[in-house]
Amino acid sequence: MESRTDLVEDLMARFPHVPREAVIKEDLLRGGLAFDDSALTDNENGEVKPKSYFIFSFDHRTLPELGEAALRRPPEEIVLTGGPYGLRRTVVSVRINPDSPYRVKPDADGRLMLFLDGRAIAEVGLPPMPDYYRHTLANGKQVMEVAPTIQWGYLVYLTVFRVCQYFGAKEECQYCDINHNWRQHKAAGRPYTGVKPVDEVLEALEIIDKHDTLKVSTAYTLTGGSVTSHVGGKAEADFYGQYAQAIEERFPGRWIGKVVAQALPRADVQRFKDYGIQIYHPNYEVWDKRLFELYCPGKERYVGREEWHRRILDSAEIFGPRNVIPNFVAGIEMAEPFGFTTVDEAIASTTEGLHYFMSRGITPRFTTWCPEPTTPLGRTNPHGAPLEYHIRLLEAYRATMDEYGLASPPGYGPAGPGNAVFSVSSFMDSLPADRS
């Protein structure tokens, strides 16, 4: 049986035009990494920004199974440099897997390193605790709980609705653990506000704005679970839109405003625009019709795949195609028992979706699938999709962008290996630096 090192180096050799950084990053995102206890954080009392669990768990084990990592959180992200592959600065979201062949620990000289199969392959940098995390709201809540930042501080992630109204086996997306993540944090006694009051969000942003003197935080994302009825008496567009309106009134032009929501009817999308949102993410999750119906049963029931796509195209007329950026979950195309059985088939299907949107000026982006253990697809596919799929997707993604002359999407920071900060996939690392 080949080692993980053999697999990684074989793919680096076979796809030399895909940055080496992206090969390592995709493998870490799909399969997770482990931390020595000595490399864990001291939570909010330490010098390292801890993992905030801002919406999904993005772990390969439940909190009770993480041991010391559940008590002393790992860092939110790590940055990799150097090593035998000469890695340029690469920001990677932390996804914990105690059984991973990747491990973060000090070397013999005390330097924190990433080891693969027992061999040091990169130096590891940790995100410093930002000044704004050291302050609390008037009611004692942490900024990290109300308005955590990710992507090395670039993005303020506002999960203002911590659960999803697609609920139960017949409605929940089969790869998504948002509802379980809510339950496990509440069971562990952690602060995890279900619906974040507007005034608390504004207070947290006041603290960030005051202490982020270098203006590293550049964008905010409003998101949470889907709303199929009402939250606080408001339907989805007005529920999420009220936060954007309040933020834009209090901090005009301070951040790029983004919203992740369902593909809504044109009038609702217009309200997002009127509330001050600049970028709209109506995520289509997976391209294949059969897999969408199987993996997103609630979205199929309430909206339907064809209507979802039609609404994405309609939204481009309101926001402009460049500012509509639907996400898909890269890898679930190959999830057993219903997914494609070969990489060729999966890439062909996903590329069909890329052509559909990119030919219309809309640039999708993707999140690398993390098979969380409490989800149906995570339970049946604990190892996720093959690494080759993820590397070939990067190749297909860039080729399709080139075909239609598209630039990297706005609101994601700089593009290019050594520059990118988007941490939950390598699509920005894989684009040339001059495209953003």
XYZ file of C-alpha atoms in Angstrom:
436
model
C 0.000 0.000 0.000
C 1.435 3.365 -0.981
C 1.997 5.963 1.713
C 0.219 9.305 1.728
C 3.563 10.878 0.845
C 3.755 8.691 -2.266
C 0.225 9.740 -3.281
C 0.916 13.440 -2.763
C 4.217 13.393 -4.641
C 2.718 11.366 -7.505
C -0.008 13.983 -7.968
C 2.513 16.817 -7.763
C 4.452 15.144 -10.562
C 1.378 14.377 -12.691
C -0.116 17.863 -12.349
C 2.903 20.188 -12.234
C 0.815 23.218 -13.280
C -1.303 22.890 -10.105
C 0.619 24.608 -7.311
C 2.246 22.206 -4.856
C 0.749 24.315 -2.106
C -2.725 23.455 -3.385
C -2.021 19.710 -3.397
C -1.020 19.769 0.274
C -3.848 22.129 1.203
C -6.551 20.056 -0.488
C -5.298 16.925 1.240
C -5.429 18.647 4.622
C -8.925 19.969 3.950
C -10.341 16.657 2.724
C -8.701 14.447 5.346
C -7.894 16.652 8.309
C -4.822 16.865 10.529
C -3.849 16.049 14.093
C -2.225 18.239 16.738
C 0.118 17.255 19.511
C -1.289 18.466 22.823
C 1.667 20.847 23.025
C 0.477 22.559 19.819
C -3.062 23.291 21.023
C -4.188 26.769 22.095
C -5.076 28.167 25.505
C -8.481 29.167 24.128
C -9.423 32.811 24.646
C -6.719 33.252 27.287
C -3.787 32.451 25.026
C -1.692 34.096 22.343
C -3.156 32.100 19.443
C -6.537 32.640 17.800
C -8.560 29.487 18.617
C -10.988 27.670 16.362
C -14.396 29.318 16.646
C -16.629 26.638 15.084
C -18.337 29.481 13.257
C -21.003 27.410 11.457
C -20.072 23.765 10.773
C -17.791 21.588 12.858
C -15.300 20.942 10.017
C -13.908 18.066 12.109
C -13.661 14.338 11.485
C -14.737 13.521 15.024
C -17.415 14.812 17.373
C -16.375 17.065 20.258
C -16.518 14.233 22.839
C -14.148 12.200 20.633
C -11.522 14.936 20.231
C -9.968 14.523 23.673
C -7.701 17.385 24.681
C -8.515 19.213 21.431
C -12.091 19.648 22.687
C -10.860 21.370 25.856
C -7.941 23.343 24.438
C -9.020 24.290 20.974
C -6.738 24.015 17.963
C -6.000 27.221 16.057
C -8.585 28.596 13.649
C -6.133 28.243 10.769
C -2.482 27.549 10.154
C -0.079 28.967 7.618
C 2.453 26.671 5.924
C 5.814 27.698 4.467
C 9.069 26.155 3.326
C 9.975 22.519 3.867
C 11.195 20.058 1.234
C 8.501 21.199 -1.231
C 9.439 24.868 -0.875
C 5.900 25.882 -0.011
C 4.907 29.486 -0.442
C 2.722 30.996 2.296
C -0.438 28.873 2.398
C -3.397 29.521 4.730
C -5.327 26.373 5.665
C -8.529 26.007 7.690
C -8.030 23.551 10.566
C -10.071 20.344 10.378
C -9.232 17.908 13.156
C -8.711 14.202 12.505
C -6.794 12.317 15.219
C -6.041 9.518 12.721
C -4.573 11.753 10.026
C -1.061 11.058 8.698
C -0.531 14.841 8.993
C 0.465 16.034 12.444
C 1.431 19.439 13.861
C 4.103 19.246 16.538
C 7.475 20.751 17.469
C 10.604 19.350 15.867
C 13.816 18.581 17.732
C 14.713 22.286 17.702
C 11.347 23.359 19.072
C 10.027 24.744 15.786
C 6.375 24.009 15.092
C 6.214 21.863 11.972
C 3.739 19.908 9.882
C 4.747 16.266 9.644
C 3.488 13.839 6.997
C 4.119 10.146 7.590
C 6.580 11.182 10.311
C 8.612 13.548 8.075
C 8.616 17.334 8.521
C 7.240 18.935 5.348
C 6.518 22.555 6.311
C 6.956 25.168 8.989
C 3.698 26.033 10.746
C 2.661 29.559 11.627
C -0.213 30.187 14.027
C -2.712 33.055 13.849
C -2.050 35.578 16.606
C -4.870 36.376 18.993
C -6.349 39.609 17.602
C -6.784 42.506 19.985
C -10.522 42.570 19.382
C -10.885 38.993 20.670
C -9.562 40.160 24.057
C -12.584 42.394 24.611
C -16.112 41.383 25.487
C -19.515 42.837 24.820
C -21.298 44.668 27.625
C -23.236 41.488 28.424
C -20.015 39.478 28.727
C -20.254 37.635 25.403
C -17.039 37.123 23.481
C -16.409 38.791 20.140
C -15.271 35.332 18.967
C -18.777 33.993 19.635
C -20.668 36.842 17.969
C -18.370 37.928 15.111
C -15.413 35.561 14.578
C -12.912 36.290 11.849
C -11.437 33.750 9.451
C -9.203 33.783 6.364
C -6.359 35.151 8.489
C -8.555 38.018 9.645
C -9.850 39.043 6.209
C -13.470 37.958 6.717
C -15.876 38.618 9.600
C -18.158 35.588 9.651
C -21.603 36.421 10.996
C -23.603 33.232 11.482
C -26.670 35.049 12.738
C -28.931 31.976 12.626
C -27.119 28.951 14.031
C -29.607 26.271 12.979
C -31.368 25.337 9.743
C -35.088 24.974 9.158
C -34.398 22.120 6.765
C -34.621 19.619 9.578
C -34.486 15.848 9.790
C -33.477 13.123 7.377
C -36.032 14.117 4.740
C -34.927 17.751 4.535
C -31.348 18.269 5.781
C -28.573 18.384 3.216
C -26.817 15.039 3.537
C -23.305 16.469 3.953
C -24.171 19.301 6.372
C -23.792 19.198 10.161
C -25.014 22.717 11.038
C -27.797 21.396 13.280
C -25.606 18.807 14.956
C -22.843 21.357 15.491
C -25.378 23.528 17.324
C -26.422 20.583 19.491
C -22.899 19.453 20.371
C -21.771 22.918 21.434
C -24.850 23.416 23.579
C -24.322 19.971 25.135
C -20.710 20.904 25.926
C -21.877 24.059 27.709
C -20.191 26.374 25.229
C -21.751 29.753 24.415
C -23.451 29.292 21.063
C -26.198 31.840 20.420
C -28.998 30.521 18.200
C -30.213 33.844 16.803
C -27.775 36.705 17.269
C -29.481 39.997 18.127
C -28.721 42.840 15.731
C -27.457 45.077 18.525
C -24.950 42.425 19.654
C -23.610 42.079 16.122
C -23.201 45.854 15.883
C -21.462 45.986 19.263
C -19.037 43.247 18.232
C -18.298 45.035 14.972
C -17.677 48.260 16.912
C -14.990 46.422 18.883
C -13.448 44.962 15.743
C -13.468 48.303 13.962
C -11.858 50.046 16.933
C -9.041 47.551 17.443
C -8.427 46.428 13.856
C -6.397 49.536 13.193
C -4.704 48.053 10.112
C -8.114 47.283 8.568
C -7.184 43.641 7.969
C -10.858 42.689 8.166
C -12.178 43.658 4.757
C -15.452 41.784 4.259
C -18.285 40.311 6.260
C -20.506 37.365 5.444
C -24.061 37.111 6.751
C -25.190 33.527 6.869
C -26.811 30.720 8.795
C -29.388 28.039 8.223
C -32.070 28.248 5.567
C -35.343 29.883 6.564
C -38.376 28.079 5.181
C -40.955 29.925 7.294
C -39.940 32.808 9.565
C -37.383 33.770 12.201
C -38.470 36.507 14.555
C -41.479 37.125 12.326
C -39.310 37.703 9.234
C -38.865 35.654 6.086
C -35.325 34.881 4.894
C -34.566 38.001 2.853
C -35.753 40.381 5.558
C -34.259 38.357 8.394
C -30.738 38.423 6.970
C -31.273 41.791 5.320
C -31.975 43.545 8.632
C -28.387 42.871 9.705
C -26.961 44.242 6.472
C -29.089 47.351 6.752
C -27.964 47.982 10.321
C -24.295 47.343 9.506
C -24.304 49.576 6.458
C -26.017 52.388 8.351
C -23.538 52.173 11.247
C -20.381 51.443 9.215
C -20.960 52.724 5.684
C -18.341 51.305 3.329
C -16.218 49.740 6.095
C -16.606 46.165 4.848
C -17.649 44.384 1.658
C -21.081 42.996 2.535
C -21.865 39.415 1.465
C -24.825 37.150 2.166
C -25.107 33.381 1.892
C -28.763 32.473 1.511
C -31.062 30.319 -0.540
C -31.717 31.106 -4.184
C -34.631 33.452 -3.572
C -37.171 35.010 -5.940
C -36.139 38.159 -7.772
C -38.033 40.535 -5.448
C -36.303 39.099 -2.381
C -32.903 39.305 -4.055
C -33.597 42.946 -4.859
C -34.250 43.526 -1.164
C -30.815 42.123 -0.349
C -29.351 44.642 -2.769
C -31.440 47.466 -1.289
C -30.310 46.529 2.231
C -26.699 47.144 1.181
C -25.409 43.675 0.304
C -22.797 43.725 -2.451
C -22.205 40.006 -3.092
C -24.790 37.216 -3.146
C -23.988 33.533 -2.605
C -27.009 31.369 -3.576
C -25.144 28.070 -3.208
C -26.104 25.292 -5.615
C -24.156 22.629 -3.642
C -23.795 19.936 -6.344
C -24.408 20.099 -10.095
C -25.755 16.663 -11.021
C -29.578 16.572 -11.038
C -29.925 13.162 -9.422
C -27.377 13.929 -6.713
C -28.949 17.306 -5.949
C -32.291 15.609 -5.384
C -30.701 12.955 -3.151
C -28.278 15.131 -1.227
C -30.341 18.320 -0.883
C -33.874 16.974 -0.325
C -35.152 20.084 1.446
C -33.899 22.416 -1.259
C -35.370 20.158 -3.918
C -38.711 20.051 -2.101
C -39.052 23.765 -1.371
C -37.428 25.230 -4.480
C -36.222 22.556 -6.907
C -32.973 22.366 -8.846
C -34.143 23.996 -12.085
C -35.846 26.844 -10.241
C -32.740 27.254 -8.060
C -30.588 27.699 -11.138
C -33.086 30.067 -12.765
C -33.055 32.235 -9.650
C -29.239 32.328 -9.694
C -29.357 33.665 -13.247
C -32.048 36.172 -12.291
C -29.936 37.413 -9.381
C -27.099 38.198 -11.791
C -29.359 40.793 -13.394
C -29.670 42.517 -10.027
C -26.160 42.211 -8.598
C -24.239 41.852 -11.851
C -22.828 38.422 -12.803
C -19.463 39.035 -11.160
C -21.121 39.623 -7.778
C -23.150 36.396 -7.772
C -20.874 33.634 -6.480
C -22.678 30.341 -5.769
C -20.751 27.713 -3.816
C -20.668 23.979 -4.388
C -19.338 21.323 -2.005
C -16.442 19.768 -3.885
C -16.204 16.026 -3.397
C -19.747 14.971 -2.619
C -20.097 14.053 -6.308
C -18.119 10.913 -5.446
C -19.859 10.030 -2.178
C -21.066 6.451 -1.869
C -23.518 4.891 -2.414
C -25.040 7.236 -5.015
C -22.127 9.283 -6.328
C -19.952 8.855 -9.382
C -17.575 5.921 -9.149
C -14.761 7.393 -11.246
C -12.913 10.691 -11.073
C -13.468 11.168 -14.814
C -17.267 11.069 -14.392
C -17.261 13.369 -11.380
C -15.029 15.966 -13.036
C -17.109 15.868 -16.220
C -20.298 16.533 -14.263
C -18.875 19.326 -12.154
C -17.230 20.951 -15.171
C -20.600 20.951 -16.927
C -21.909 23.078 -14.052
C -18.912 25.392 -14.258
C -19.551 25.948 -17.972
C -23.242 26.589 -17.325
C -22.511 29.446 -14.941
C -19.187 30.775 -16.217
C -20.519 31.071 -19.777
C -22.993 33.564 -18.292
C -20.315 35.514 -16.405
C -21.110 33.956 -13.026
C -18.082 32.532 -11.213
C -18.910 29.767 -8.744
C -16.504 28.881 -5.988
C -16.216 25.756 -3.905
C -15.598 24.481 -0.409
C -13.606 21.264 -0.077
C -15.883 18.638 1.430
C -15.044 17.609 4.983
C -16.905 14.342 5.769
C -18.221 15.227 9.231
C -19.103 12.035 11.126
C -22.662 12.932 12.154
C -23.842 13.458 8.573
C -25.182 10.655 6.357
C -22.478 11.159 3.727
C -19.787 11.530 6.369
C -20.741 8.234 7.981
C -20.639 6.311 4.703
C -17.580 8.141 3.313
C -15.203 8.825 6.223
C -12.277 9.379 3.852
C -14.100 11.796 1.577
C -13.355 12.000 -2.130
C -10.033 10.935 -3.695
C -7.312 13.557 -3.631
C -6.981 13.197 -7.398
C -10.537 14.485 -7.802
C -9.695 17.658 -5.897
C -6.507 18.286 -7.879
C -8.225 17.737 -11.212
C -11.051 20.026 -10.122
C -8.535 22.834 -9.598
C -7.237 22.168 -13.112
C -10.746 22.184 -14.606
C -11.789 25.257 -12.636
C -8.897 27.371 -13.866
C -9.266 26.114 -17.451
C -12.958 27.047 -17.497
C -12.218 30.500 -16.110
C -9.591 30.960 -18.801
C -12.020 29.857 -21.505
C -14.492 32.573 -20.559
C -11.933 35.226 -19.656
C -13.066 35.530 -16.049
C -11.116 37.034 -13.162
C -11.078 35.736 -9.602
C -14.285 36.647 -7.767
C -14.435 39.723 -5.521
C -14.627 39.509 -1.753
C -12.100 36.696 -1.349
C -8.887 38.609 -0.957
C -5.813 38.219 -3.151
C -5.367 35.325 -5.574
C -2.323 33.228 -6.308
C -0.035 30.821 -4.471
C 1.671 32.590 -1.605
C -0.988 35.317 -1.594
C -4.395 33.706 -1.062
C -6.120 33.789 2.330
C -9.307 31.870 1.461
C -8.840 28.880 3.719
C -11.546 26.269 3.012
C -10.467 25.389 -0.518
C -7.514 26.037 -2.819
C -9.316 27.662 -5.717
C -7.842 31.096 -4.917
C -4.363 29.591 -4.388
C -4.566 28.025 -7.844
C -5.336 31.164 -9.821
C -2.582 33.487 -11.041
C -1.838 36.411 -8.762
C -2.658 39.027 -11.411
C -6.275 37.899 -11.856
C -7.814 39.455 -8.719
